[in-house]
Structures are given as structure tokens and as C-alpha cells.
Amino acid sequence: MDFLKDPLKLAADWLIGLMTGWGMPEGVATGVAAFLGIFVLIAILMVIDIFLVWLERKVVARFQDRIGPNRLGPFGLIQPFADIIKLLIKEDITPANADKVVYNLAPMLSMMSVLILWAIIPLAPNILGVDLNVAALYIVATGAIGTLSIIMAGWSSNNKFALLGAFRQVAVMVSFEIPMVASLLIPTILSGSMGMNAITRAQYPLPFFILSPLAALIFLIAAIAELGRAPFDMGEAESELISGYNVEYSGMKFGMFYAGELLHAFTFGGFWGILFFGGYGLFGLEKLPALAFLDNVYINMLTLIVKAVIGYWIIMWVKYTMMRIRIDHMLAFNWKFLTPLSFALLIVTALVHALAKDASPWVYGLSMFLSNLVLGWIVVEFLRRYSRAEREKVEGPAKPAMEAAGH
Amino acid sequence: MIPLSWYLIFAAGLFSLGLFGVLARRNAVAILLGVELMLNAVNINLAAFWRYGNVADMTGQVFAIIVFAVAAAEVAVGLALVISVYRSRNTVVADEIDMLKW
Amino acid sequence: MTTAQIIFLVVAAVTLASAFMVVTTRNLIHAALWLVATLFGVAVTYALLDAGFLAVVQVVVYIGAIAILFIFAVMLTRKEMRDQGPQLNSGWWISALLAVLTFGGLVGMLWGWRGMDTLASEMPVGFDSINALGDALISPNAFVLPFEVASVLLLAALVGAVYVAFNPRSGDSRK
């Protein structure tokens, strides 16, 4: 029955047994087995990445009332492989006077910053790289490496547009890191731990998107900004900067940026699921006696992957329905609205947690939810007054008839 | 396992390299880079003494975190000063910023 | 030699080599990027010391904020991307001598100390250093006052940096 409960340990034990049987010392065998595990995980991620390209193209086509890739294979499923062949056989250009080492290092760092995130993602209670006790901060730390790769790409390309794009993108990423940290601290407060496994376990019976819907929303917005996707795709801005920081990259080096971005979006969808939607749990369904068969490693993995795809789909939905925001509006939105809001939410959550942590789960959940609701209502009311004041500056005082019509 | 002396000698080397950077570099930004190296060397010592002393006593780690905060403040103000000087004097070479000299 | 020792030696060598590059490279952007490598090496050192929180904070604060700030500052304070002129001042060999003397003095001073060959004790089972650190930072019996002072310092630095770097001529073009 080990095969159903802990397949990872089973495989590792089998491999180590095999290798020590060949006369390898046990320490080396463990190292080789760990390395193979990482290798297999990255290989699976790359295959997922290929299908993410297909998914993205198909979904954007539906959003834009098109069919999307449909010629190669059923539903155009072979299209991404054709894309890869195209990327591989394209000429690999390095611009004149580019800083070659930095120029070549940037796409690798960009891809790496995404791949190392998967070290802490728990696909099931025992299927994870490492149960780090600072996992929530680790997410932010990998974001720092992503920021670095973008500024390296922009600078080393020796291109004004690339540098401008990198400046804008880095300004956005550094600023939106603050609401992201604040929103990551809320699952930390609610679960009492920064470890991903502990956060997942703490979401039974109440997932954190019920306890703190505002935090889930802030995390989603900050994640989209961190990804540099529309409406925050200031760094790329095809219509103004051609393509921003990656304009000089061609062939597979561009492919690494592109695939890294897609996988990053998918990964953040997964983190959204882990932090706020119960991770590999099925919202408590698997704890019911009648549905006990759902409490199984494979169902857990499937649950998390489905949640990640849904999160990814929401990120795509936002990307293909929103317009790009001007850079100063974007930074003002972060510093004057999102950051104060996330800090206010953090304070309120900590207060409510301190007051209600000894009460029954239902009282605790209700007071958390209501405090979020009240804060959200205050914010919406404040925004309504602010936008009315701004409009009156331009249009003059609002007419009563327009008020009644709901404008 | 690793003796404490390895960490201390490593930190001493990092500190000396930072000191050389601070003393020998002409560019004010590069001088700040040297200061960062020195602060990091100090932090390694603090973390090492925490690990090799009484682990339950968190003084070393707390001190290291305060050093992080001070380093961030130092860099923010230092680089703001460098940029401000660059605006008015059009140079970041430390020797040429000599308005108070006579 | 154990695995931990080999890892430590490799990390220390890489860190010191990149620190050397930081203080000698002509191109300042490269110096800042070498600084990132150094800081990463220091983060790995923290991880070897079982200080996971410090390792992650090192990456977030130093690489994510300070190194990026350095790169921005280098780009903002140069008219061209290439550096001209010597990067070291004329008395650089005195500085080198002084640095070597400092290193020798520090090592010599430590040599006679009896605590040098201490080995780390095992981490107590069930001891969570993050929890202990969090308690120490906000407990009135421990470090709540330095912690608050540090936050005031950060606020003062924030205001000060904005005030110093603010350019009044370009600042109110939009108002």
C-alpha cells in the first residue's frame, strides 16, 4: 500500500537500494537520487510548459472570438512543438557591443527564478521538495532573482528600449513586492507558520479565501504585477517599447523568457491555490467518511494541478480583458492604495486573530470574514468619493439626474 | 564538522576585501559597495556566534536583522546623497567632491 | 573531509573571489553584479549555519533591494556606459597593505583564542528558530526596543532619501 501513500519515498528507497547494491556509498547514492528527483521534476515542468503555450494561445483565441491553433494535430495540440522547432532553428543574435556574459546569463536566471519556486510547492503532504519553514519569504526571494534577471537583460542588450523597459518593469516589481509580502503574511498569521504544508493543513475546515478574501485579492493583483502581465505589462508594452527588456533576444533565449513567464503565471496560480484555496485539499470533502477514497496522494496532486490551472486561467482572463495602465498610475495605485490597504488589512487581521483565536472556529471565521467585509466596504466607499471628486474637477458638479441613473 | 575558526577567517577575509574597496576605490558608489561587503562580514560573524554558542539565545540573529535594517537605510541615504552630488557637481569621484576643503 | 566542509570551502572560495572582483572590476555594473554573487554566497553561508530566516532575508533585502538600488545608482550617475580613467586612487597600494594587515591582525588575534576550534552543538530536537526569533523580536524582555528603533531609523532613512534625491526642478512639472 506504500505505492498509494508515499510513492516518492518508495521510489527514492528503491533507487538508493539499487545504487548501494552497485557498491556506491550511501551518502553519494542519496545525493544522486535527490539530483534525479530534481531532474525529473524539471523535465515534467518543461513538458507542462509546452502545453501551457498551447493553452494560452487557445484561451486567448476564445477571448478574442477566434479559434486559435487548429491545423496541427487534434485541437492544434502539435502546434507548440512546431513553435519550439521554430525557436530552436532561428538565428541566435547577440547585438553589437552587448555585454555577452550578462546577456546570456539573464534568460537562464529568469527561468531559474521560476523553477526553484517548485522546490517548496507541496503537491501532496509528502510529495514536495522541501518543507521550508520560511517558504512564504522564499517566494519573495525568488522574485528578487527574477527582478535581477530583467535588469540584467535590459542593461546588457545595449538598447535604449530594452533599458527603458527594464527600468519600468523593475520599478513595478520592486514596488508591488510590498503588498505581496503583506498579503503573504496574512496566511502566516492565520496558520501560525510560513511553511506551505502547515498553511495547507490549517485551511481545514475553512480555507483562507473565506477568512480573508481581501488578502486573496491583493495577492492576485501583486502576483500579476510581479509577473509583468497585462494590465501591468509596462516592461513589455509592445506598442510603445516594441517588447521592452527582451527586445534584442531571439531564438531559444527569447523562448526562455517567454516560457519562463508562462510557467511563472501557472506557478503563481498554484500558489494562489495553496495559500488561499486549501492547496491539495478538496475543501474538506476528503475528510467525510463517505468520500475517504479522495484522501489519496494522486487525488491530492490532481487537485493542486487543477487549482493551479484555474488560477492561471484567471490570470489570463485579467490579462486579455484589461487595458494597460500608465506607469505613473500604476505606481500611484500601488503606493497610495494597495500598500496602505494591505497594511491596514494586516493590522486588522492580527487584531482579530489576537482577540478571537480562542473562540470556536465558526466565531473566529465569521469575525475574520466580517472584518474583511467592513474593510472592503470602507475602501469601496472611499474610492467612490474619490472618483466623484476627481470627476467633479473635470466635469463640474454632478447632476442629480445622472446620480439617479447610477453614473 | 566545520570548526568556528573557518567562519571567522572567512568573515575576516571578506571584511578586509571590503576595507580595501572603501579605501582604494575612487567612485563613491563603489565605496558603498565596499561598505556592504564589510557589513556582510560582520553579519557572518554574528550568525556564526549564534550557531556555535547557545542556540536558544537569539541575540546573534536579532543583531544580524538590525544590521540588515541599518544596511538598507545606509544604502538608501548614501545613494541618494551620491545622486544629489552628481546633479550639482557632475561627478561621483570621491576625490573631486571637495567643496568643504580649502 | 566531510561533505559540509567541502561545501563550505567551495562557497567561501567563490564568495571571496567575487568579493575581490567587486573591489577591483573597472566596470561598475559588473562590480554590482559581482556583489550579487558575493551576497548569494553569504546567504548560502547562513543556510550552512542553520539560519534559514537570515538566508532568505539576505536574498530579499540585499539582492532584491540593495543590489538593484546599486545598479540603478550606477546607471543614473554616468553619462556613458563605459568607464574611463583609473578606478583606484593613487595610494591604492597603501590601502592594499592596510587591508592585508587588518586580515593578518584579525587572524593573529583570533589564533590565540581558545574558542577557535569549537564545533557546533547539535540543533535541539523540535527547536524552531523562527518562532524563537519572532518571540525575541517582540518580547518586552528581549529586543522590542531595538526593533522599534530600527523601524524608526528606516522611516527616517526613507524620508531623508526622498528629500535628498528629490529634484525640485523636474519634480513639479505635472502639477
XYZ file of C-alpha atoms in Angstrom:
684
model
C 0.000 0.000 0.000
C 3.090 2.228 0.124
C 2.562 2.853 -3.537
C -0.683 4.655 -2.732
C 0.559 6.512 0.341
C 4.102 7.655 -0.285
C 5.268 6.939 -3.847
C 8.116 9.451 -3.654
C 9.777 7.766 -0.684
C 9.191 4.367 -2.259
C 10.935 5.424 -5.474
C 13.790 7.064 -3.563
C 14.318 3.985 -1.379
C 14.275 1.721 -4.421
C 16.811 3.900 -6.262
C 19.126 4.176 -3.254
C 18.874 0.420 -2.706
C 19.726 -0.187 -6.344
C 22.728 2.126 -6.264
C 24.125 0.876 -2.967
C 23.730 -2.582 -4.490
C 26.189 -1.450 -7.184
C 28.698 -0.635 -4.457
C 28.049 3.107 -4.148
C 28.416 4.671 -0.670
C 25.047 5.549 0.794
C 25.714 9.296 1.021
C 26.544 9.512 -2.678
C 23.537 7.368 -3.584
C 21.232 9.708 -1.653
C 22.740 12.686 -3.448
C 22.306 11.065 -6.861
C 18.709 10.102 -6.046
C 17.935 13.696 -4.972
C 19.531 15.001 -8.160
C 17.455 12.597 -10.259
C 14.345 13.754 -8.429
C 15.100 17.379 -9.289
C 15.831 16.394 -12.880
C 12.528 14.550 -13.255
C 10.583 17.435 -11.672
C 12.154 19.971 -14.047
C 11.522 17.685 -17.033
C 7.839 17.372 -16.076
C 7.607 21.140 -15.610
C 9.073 21.742 -19.047
C 6.528 19.387 -20.609
C 3.740 21.194 -18.725
C 5.227 24.433 -20.023
C 4.881 23.256 -23.623
C 1.201 22.634 -23.081
C 0.821 25.973 -21.311
C 1.838 27.631 -24.585
C -0.949 25.755 -26.343
C -3.413 26.556 -23.552
C -2.544 30.244 -23.570
C -2.963 30.512 -27.341
C -6.202 28.591 -27.314
C -7.704 30.593 -24.439
C -6.693 33.975 -25.810
C -8.236 32.962 -29.119
C -11.543 32.202 -27.388
C -11.414 35.506 -25.510
C -10.911 37.299 -28.803
C -13.578 35.296 -30.642
C -11.096 33.308 -32.728
C -10.407 29.583 -32.950
C -6.678 29.600 -32.296
C -4.225 26.923 -33.421
C -6.221 24.169 -35.119
C -4.177 22.816 -38.022
C -1.523 20.607 -36.467
C -2.930 17.603 -34.701
C -6.231 17.389 -32.844
C -7.165 20.848 -31.475
C -3.789 22.102 -32.673
C -2.011 20.152 -29.940
C 1.148 19.740 -32.030
C 1.391 23.482 -32.614
C 3.628 24.146 -29.550
C 6.153 21.595 -30.803
C 6.282 23.402 -34.131
C 6.823 26.616 -32.178
C 9.747 25.052 -30.342
C 11.344 23.841 -33.571
C 10.957 27.336 -34.966
C 12.595 28.872 -31.900
C 15.455 26.361 -31.983
C 16.385 26.863 -35.638
C 16.129 30.650 -35.578
C 19.343 32.620 -35.800
C 20.788 33.380 -32.388
C 21.641 37.074 -32.441
C 23.846 38.901 -29.963
C 23.739 42.677 -30.512
C 26.938 44.586 -31.205
C 28.605 45.885 -28.022
C 26.343 43.770 -25.867
C 27.763 42.537 -22.602
C 27.940 38.912 -23.678
C 28.191 37.084 -20.349
C 25.427 39.105 -18.714
C 23.344 38.927 -21.886
C 23.464 35.131 -21.898
C 23.036 34.801 -18.157
C 19.798 36.808 -17.967
C 17.417 34.282 -19.642
C 18.868 31.480 -17.547
C 18.312 33.418 -14.315
C 14.792 34.280 -15.445
C 13.946 30.609 -15.993
C 15.746 29.581 -12.805
C 13.783 32.028 -10.661
C 10.622 30.189 -11.720
C 11.933 26.634 -11.469
C 13.291 26.990 -7.935
C 9.811 28.020 -6.779
C 8.736 24.407 -7.314
C 11.099 23.246 -4.580
C 8.563 24.354 -1.964
C 5.254 23.526 -3.666
C 3.547 20.655 -1.840
C 1.731 18.573 -4.476
C 0.625 16.259 -1.668
C 1.547 16.073 2.037
C 4.672 14.085 1.256
C 5.315 14.997 -2.378
C 7.367 18.156 -2.095
C 10.972 19.191 -2.474
C 11.494 20.645 0.961
C 9.084 21.779 3.677
C 10.928 25.026 4.279
C 9.857 26.868 7.414
C 10.339 30.220 5.655
C 8.516 29.246 2.457
C 6.383 32.396 2.278
C 9.504 34.566 2.273
C 11.162 32.209 -0.188
C 8.507 33.179 -2.764
C 9.554 36.815 -2.416
C 13.245 35.886 -2.549
C 12.852 34.112 -5.893
C 11.020 37.202 -7.140
C 14.197 39.150 -6.311
C 16.178 36.898 -8.647
C 13.578 37.460 -11.376
C 13.946 41.227 -10.924
C 17.692 40.871 -11.258
C 17.386 38.877 -14.487
C 15.222 41.595 -16.034
C 17.591 44.426 -15.237
C 20.485 42.309 -16.490
C 18.668 41.631 -19.762
C 17.739 45.275 -20.211
C 21.192 46.610 -19.495
C 23.279 44.075 -21.382
C 21.233 44.348 -24.589
C 22.765 47.763 -25.241
C 19.429 49.037 -26.469
C 17.526 52.082 -25.243
C 14.127 50.406 -25.477
C 15.355 47.367 -23.584
C 16.798 49.531 -20.826
C 13.645 51.634 -20.553
C 11.518 48.507 -20.384
C 13.759 47.019 -17.724
C 13.624 50.228 -15.651
C 9.851 50.307 -15.745
C 9.481 46.602 -15.076
C 11.877 46.684 -12.144
C 10.158 49.746 -10.673
C 6.852 47.870 -10.824
C 8.255 44.624 -9.426
C 10.065 46.285 -6.534
C 7.003 48.328 -5.577
C 4.461 45.529 -5.830
C 6.683 43.317 -3.697
C 5.443 45.239 -0.633
C 1.701 44.423 -0.899
C 2.760 40.906 -1.839
C 4.752 40.477 1.357
C 1.883 41.946 3.381
C -0.644 39.592 1.761
C 1.702 36.617 2.295
C 1.845 37.491 5.981
C -1.907 37.010 6.342
C -1.899 33.223 5.721
C 1.124 33.230 8.022
C -0.877 34.891 10.796
C -3.907 32.665 10.216
C -1.942 29.413 10.201
C 0.847 30.378 12.594
C 3.517 29.168 10.204
C 5.294 30.150 6.999
C 5.616 26.545 5.814
C 3.481 25.605 2.813
C 2.415 22.276 4.294
C 1.332 23.894 7.564
C -0.571 26.609 5.692
C -2.369 23.942 3.650
C -3.241 21.911 6.741
C -4.534 24.994 8.573
C -7.143 25.514 5.847
C -9.328 22.714 7.119
C -12.233 23.310 7.685
C -12.140 26.951 6.497
C -9.972 27.872 3.504
C -8.306 31.263 3.789
C -10.223 32.863 0.912
C -13.242 32.794 3.221
C -11.282 34.052 6.215
C -9.573 36.783 4.239
C -10.977 37.439 0.763
C -9.224 40.803 0.599
C -5.826 39.196 1.102
C -6.544 36.744 -1.720
C -7.411 39.650 -3.993
C -4.339 41.688 -3.029
C -2.109 38.657 -3.568
C -3.602 38.105 -7.021
C -3.042 41.744 -8.040
C 0.502 41.788 -6.673
C 1.249 38.465 -8.362
C 0.056 39.743 -11.731
C 2.272 42.819 -11.324
C 5.176 40.613 -10.285
C 4.644 38.526 -13.419
C 4.648 41.650 -15.567
C 1.447 40.610 -17.327
C -1.269 42.949 -18.558
C -2.597 45.268 -17.168
C 0.819 45.677 -15.563
C 2.924 44.756 -18.610
C 4.684 48.121 -18.587
C 8.045 46.486 -19.184
C 6.971 44.910 -22.447
C 4.401 47.384 -23.749
C 4.590 46.200 -27.375
C 3.017 49.358 -28.729
C 5.456 51.741 -27.002
C 8.637 49.833 -26.263
C 8.366 47.184 -29.032
C 8.881 44.440 -26.477
C 10.828 46.000 -23.635
C 13.625 44.225 -21.860
C 13.663 41.193 -24.152
C 13.588 43.062 -27.470
C 17.097 42.004 -28.517
C 16.663 38.341 -27.673
C 15.940 35.848 -30.416
C 15.559 32.122 -30.783
C 15.585 29.977 -27.686
C 16.874 32.789 -25.455
C 13.643 34.647 -26.099
C 11.922 31.297 -25.677
C 13.318 31.030 -22.162
C 11.854 34.410 -21.199
C 8.531 33.513 -22.788
C 8.299 30.011 -21.351
C 9.502 31.340 -18.004
C 6.694 33.884 -17.968
C 4.028 31.277 -18.754
C 5.345 28.846 -16.172
C 5.607 31.707 -13.675
C 1.940 32.571 -14.203
C 0.999 28.896 -13.769
C 3.153 28.682 -10.632
C 1.561 31.756 -9.101
C -1.834 30.273 -9.904
C -0.658 27.291 -7.885
C 0.490 29.478 -5.010
C -2.835 31.257 -5.026
C -4.442 27.852 -4.669
C -2.069 26.797 -1.893
C -2.232 29.993 0.132
C -5.947 30.748 -0.100
C -7.847 27.765 -1.538
C -6.630 24.878 0.557
C -3.773 23.604 -1.624
C -4.013 19.870 -2.223
C -7.114 19.559 -0.012
C -10.569 19.289 -1.536
C -12.193 21.858 0.809
C -12.717 19.238 3.496
C -14.579 16.823 1.197
C -11.877 14.200 1.601
C -12.389 14.179 5.369
C -16.008 12.996 5.023
C -16.311 9.276 5.806
C -18.233 8.558 2.602
C -15.570 10.173 0.421
C -12.499 8.840 2.225
C -11.137 7.406 -1.039
C -10.403 11.010 -2.095
C -7.763 11.294 0.625
C -5.112 9.883 -1.624
C -1.784 11.188 -2.893
C -2.794 11.088 -6.560
C -6.087 12.899 -5.963
C -4.139 15.474 -3.939
C -1.726 16.093 -6.797
C -4.560 16.323 -9.292
C -6.418 18.769 -7.024
C -3.464 21.112 -6.784
C -2.776 20.989 -10.520
C -6.443 21.759 -11.273
C -6.348 24.665 -8.818
C -3.172 25.954 -10.449
C -4.772 25.774 -13.900
C -7.820 27.651 -12.629
C -5.555 30.301 -11.085
C -3.646 30.516 -14.360
C -6.905 30.866 -16.254
C -7.945 33.775 -14.010
C -4.597 35.470 -14.596
C -5.146 35.028 -18.358
C -8.698 36.319 -18.045
C -7.395 39.506 -16.431
C -4.614 39.806 -18.993
C -6.834 39.627 -22.039
C -9.668 41.836 -20.800
C -7.839 44.762 -19.186
C -6.064 47.671 -20.817
C -2.517 48.572 -19.960
C -2.285 51.159 -17.168
C 0.026 54.142 -17.456
C 3.239 53.757 -15.458
C 2.642 56.644 -13.037
C -0.938 55.493 -12.434
C 0.355 52.016 -11.764
C 2.911 53.172 -9.194
C 0.409 55.568 -7.604
C -2.079 52.694 -7.417
C 0.493 50.644 -5.559
C 1.924 53.235 -3.192
C -1.205 55.245 -2.466
C -3.784 52.488 -2.478
C -2.612 48.877 -2.419
C 0.208 49.265 0.112
C -1.835 51.190 2.723
C -4.734 48.793 2.198
C -2.580 45.714 2.666
C -1.025 47.132 5.817
C -4.450 48.082 7.193
C -5.646 44.566 6.431
C -2.586 43.108 8.134
C -3.240 45.134 11.287
C -6.955 44.257 11.325
C -6.230 40.557 10.751
C -3.641 40.461 13.512
C -6.028 42.231 15.905
C -8.976 39.970 15.149
C -6.729 36.933 15.378
C -5.455 38.009 18.788
C -8.993 38.675 20.064
C -10.809 35.663 18.611
C -8.233 32.894 18.426
C -9.613 31.134 21.494
C -13.213 31.271 20.286
C -14.845 28.444 18.348
C -13.807 28.075 14.662
C -17.145 29.414 13.467
C -16.951 32.587 15.587
C -13.352 33.036 14.509
C -14.185 32.551 10.837
C -17.200 34.830 10.990
C -15.325 37.656 12.720
C -12.442 37.378 10.231
C -14.825 37.428 7.275
C -16.848 40.331 8.673
C -13.755 42.390 9.438
C -12.636 41.860 5.838
C -16.074 42.825 4.612
C -16.107 46.028 6.675
C -12.635 46.989 5.489
C -13.612 46.254 1.897
C -16.764 48.351 2.221
C -14.755 51.287 3.657
C -12.333 51.028 0.743
C -15.082 50.938 -1.877
C -16.840 53.884 -0.250
C -13.588 55.832 -0.134
C -12.898 55.050 -3.795
C -16.405 56.141 -4.776
C -15.976 59.529 -3.087
C -12.507 59.956 -4.524
C -13.593 59.197 -8.070
C -16.599 61.514 -7.736
C -14.355 64.333 -6.508
C -11.971 63.721 -9.404
C -14.817 63.693 -11.892
C -16.256 66.918 -10.499
C -12.899 68.561 -11.011
C -13.197 67.823 -14.727
C -16.938 67.919 -15.414
C -18.227 70.279 -12.746
C -20.716 69.204 -10.051
C -22.637 66.053 -10.852
C -26.242 66.472 -11.964
C -28.917 64.808 -9.859
C -30.356 63.021 -12.893
C -27.029 61.354 -13.580
C -26.848 60.309 -9.960
C -30.205 58.612 -10.222
C -29.151 56.847 -13.404
C -26.292 55.364 -11.474
C -23.401 57.156 -13.169
C 32.073 19.264 11.080
C 33.172 22.812 10.402
C 35.099 24.477 13.243
C 34.147 28.028 14.215
C 37.546 29.305 13.066
C 36.697 28.699 9.390
C 33.745 31.054 9.526
C 35.712 33.684 11.420
C 38.629 33.611 8.974
C 36.221 33.707 6.023
C 34.493 36.748 7.548
C 37.854 38.401 8.259
C 38.833 37.945 4.597
C 35.544 39.418 3.389
C 35.948 42.341 5.791
C 39.473 43.079 4.581
C 38.378 42.995 0.941
C 35.596 45.433 1.788
C 38.071 47.662 3.616
C 40.325 47.683 0.566
C 37.348 48.647 -1.602
C 36.402 51.514 0.700
C 39.940 52.879 0.888
C 41.112 52.381 -2.682
C 38.073 52.998 -4.903
C 37.565 56.426 -6.427
C 33.891 56.124 -7.299
C 31.553 56.931 -4.411
C 29.125 54.154 -5.422
C 31.992 51.651 -5.388
C 32.946 52.822 -1.896
C 29.415 51.991 -0.772
C 29.813 48.538 -2.357
C 32.844 48.041 -0.103
C 30.830 49.087 2.943
C 28.241 46.439 2.061
C 30.952 43.761 1.983
C 32.135 44.806 5.444
C 28.603 44.714 6.853
C 28.113 41.227 5.417
C 31.334 40.034 7.015
C 30.095 41.272 10.385
C 26.790 39.504 9.843
C 28.504 36.183 9.128
C 30.296 36.515 12.458
C 27.048 37.265 14.284
C 25.286 34.250 12.740
C 28.289 32.006 13.436
C 28.485 33.018 17.087
C 24.742 32.382 17.426
C 25.117 28.872 15.985
C 28.224 27.942 17.960
C 27.026 29.442 21.220
C 23.733 28.842 22.976
C 21.234 28.275 20.144
C 18.215 29.163 22.282
C 19.626 32.658 22.849
C 18.623 34.574 19.720
C 20.804 37.661 20.282
C 23.085 36.932 17.324
C 20.254 36.570 14.828
C 18.391 39.615 16.171
C 21.567 41.673 15.857
C 22.039 40.443 12.295
C 18.499 41.553 11.431
C 19.138 45.013 12.895
C 22.272 45.159 10.737
C 20.090 44.352 7.688
C 17.832 47.283 8.518
C 20.771 49.617 9.080
C 22.400 48.491 5.825
C 19.204 49.168 3.889
C 18.907 52.642 5.453
C 22.570 53.370 4.809
C 22.353 52.415 1.146
C 19.152 54.396 0.579
C 20.542 57.592 2.094
C 24.051 57.075 0.728
C 22.941 56.573 -2.844
C 20.511 59.489 -2.576
C 23.455 61.663 -1.494
C 25.586 60.384 -4.372
C 22.848 61.140 -6.892
C 22.303 64.569 -5.379
C 26.036 65.355 -5.555
C 26.135 64.086 -9.113
C 23.380 66.536 -10.025
C 25.172 69.570 -8.623
C 28.848 68.676 -9.289
C 28.526 66.281 -12.235
C 30.943 63.809 -10.701
C 30.857 60.803 -8.384
C 34.621 60.589 -7.836
C 35.136 60.970 -4.107
C 38.385 62.997 -4.502
C 36.682 65.622 -6.610
C 33.905 66.266 -4.124
C 35.990 68.779 -2.143
C 33.719 71.760 -1.617
C 34.471 71.863 2.099
C 38.243 71.761 1.523
C 40.407 74.876 1.303
C 36.773 15.933 4.992
C 33.029 15.820 5.299
C 30.544 16.992 2.703
C 29.672 20.059 4.778
C 33.337 21.075 4.872
C 33.734 20.730 1.107
C 30.555 22.764 0.517
C 31.769 25.443 2.915
C 35.188 25.683 1.269
C 33.699 25.957 -2.225
C 31.173 28.590 -1.127
C 33.811 30.576 0.767
C 36.207 30.492 -2.189
C 33.528 31.640 -4.638
C 32.350 34.363 -2.252
C 35.830 35.720 -1.609
C 36.717 35.583 -5.326
C 33.583 37.533 -6.259
C 34.236 39.987 -3.408
C 37.689 40.520 -4.892
C 36.063 41.201 -8.254
C 33.698 43.706 -6.589
C 36.579 45.849 -5.379
C 38.757 45.575 -8.497
C 36.486 45.442 -11.585
C 36.573 48.544 -13.734
C 33.008 48.285 -14.970
C 30.791 49.332 -12.085
C 27.736 47.417 -13.289
C 29.874 44.304 -13.259
C 31.036 45.216 -9.761
C 27.387 45.408 -8.661
C 26.664 42.033 -10.290
C 29.699 40.508 -8.583
C 28.297 41.950 -5.364
C 25.145 39.937 -6.036
C 27.273 36.791 -6.333
C 29.014 37.638 -3.052
C 25.707 38.255 -1.289
C 24.393 34.966 -2.598
C 27.463 33.212 -1.206
C 26.829 34.828 2.168
C 23.204 33.634 2.004
C 24.444 30.073 1.442
C 26.753 30.516 4.436
C 23.736 31.443 6.570
C 21.966 28.330 5.320
C 25.001 26.246 6.340
C 24.726 27.843 9.779
C 21.071 26.680 10.080
C 19.924 30.322 9.989
C 17.298 29.804 7.272
C 15.474 33.027 8.022
C 18.642 35.097 7.676
C 19.460 33.344 4.394
C 16.088 34.185 2.852
C 16.069 37.733 4.221
C 19.575 38.185 2.822
C 18.256 37.352 -0.658
C 15.134 39.508 -0.275
C 16.805 42.586 1.233
C 20.278 42.530 -0.238
C 19.736 41.085 -3.715
C 16.145 42.204 -4.178
C 16.550 45.738 -2.896
C 20.109 46.857 -2.200
C 21.822 45.362 -5.265
C 19.052 46.631 -7.543
C 19.409 50.083 -5.949
C 23.149 49.985 -6.637
C 22.587 49.087 -10.287
C 20.110 51.953 -10.625
C 22.518 54.376 -8.935
C 25.373 53.346 -11.224
C 23.182 53.895 -14.274
C 21.916 57.258 -13.002
C 25.362 58.667 -12.232
C 27.078 58.081 -15.543
C 26.848 59.790 -18.854
C 28.146 56.838 -20.811
C 28.098 53.164 -20.104
C 31.882 52.756 -20.243
C 34.211 53.943 -17.503
C 37.249 55.976 -18.291
C 40.222 56.742 -16.117
C 41.644 54.680 -13.286
C 39.156 53.166 -10.895
C 41.584 53.032 -7.978
C 43.161 56.097 -6.414
C 46.910 56.733 -6.481
C 47.539 55.398 -2.991
C 45.823 52.090 -3.611
C 48.840 50.021 -2.554
C 48.718 51.605 0.912
C 45.091 50.551 1.113
C 46.014 47.046 -0.019
C 48.733 46.891 2.625
C 46.308 48.123 5.254
C 43.712 45.515 4.223
C 46.287 42.722 4.398
C 47.442 43.984 7.789
C 43.843 44.060 9.021
C 43.327 40.497 7.855
C 46.606 39.389 9.440
C 45.805 41.224 12.654
C 42.311 39.737 12.909
C 43.522 36.202 12.229
C 46.522 36.602 14.546
C 44.323 37.940 17.319
C 41.897 35.032 16.883
C 44.699 32.461 16.726
C 45.435 32.590 20.423
C 41.751 32.376 21.365
C 40.794 29.011 22.809
C 37.262 29.068 21.383
C 38.527 28.804 17.806
C 38.112 25.067 17.338
C 34.631 24.876 18.866
C 32.287 22.610 16.946
C 28.619 23.450 16.641
C 26.361 21.641 19.062
C 23.501 19.648 17.559
C 20.340 21.668 16.987
C 17.919 20.746 19.818
C 15.148 18.491 18.520
C 11.908 20.388 17.944
C 13.600 23.780 18.292
C 12.103 26.217 15.770
C 14.492 29.121 15.392
C 11.881 31.185 13.508
C 9.474 31.050 16.427
C 12.257 31.849 18.881
C 13.383 34.754 16.685
C 9.862 36.137 16.406
C 9.390 35.914 20.168
C 12.749 37.583 20.794
C 11.946 40.448 18.427
C 8.665 41.442 20.058
C 9.108 40.349 23.650
C 9.473 43.292 26.086
C 12.115 41.310 27.978
C 14.200 40.910 24.868
C 14.555 43.133 21.828
C 11.337 45.019 21.253
C 13.037 48.392 21.808
C 15.902 47.905 19.304
C 13.340 46.520 16.857
C 11.192 49.650 17.145
C 14.232 51.911 16.948
C 15.248 50.120 13.750
C 11.801 50.783 12.277
C 12.085 54.488 13.160
C 15.529 54.523 11.559
C 14.109 53.011 8.376
C 11.340 55.611 8.286
C 13.853 58.422 8.814
C 16.062 56.987 6.058
C 13.042 56.757 3.727
C 12.077 60.380 4.276
C 15.691 61.507 4.124
C 16.447 59.648 0.900
C 13.353 61.049 -0.802
C 14.197 64.570 0.345
C 17.863 64.383 -0.684
C 17.317 62.784 -4.081
C 14.247 64.848 -4.963
C 14.920 67.254 -7.777
C 12.695 70.341 -7.336
C 13.225 71.473 -10.929
C 11.862 68.304 -12.512
C 9.594 67.389 -9.621
C 6.544 69.566 -10.199
C 6.266 69.549 -13.955
C 2.946 67.754 -13.691
C 1.322 69.997 -11.084
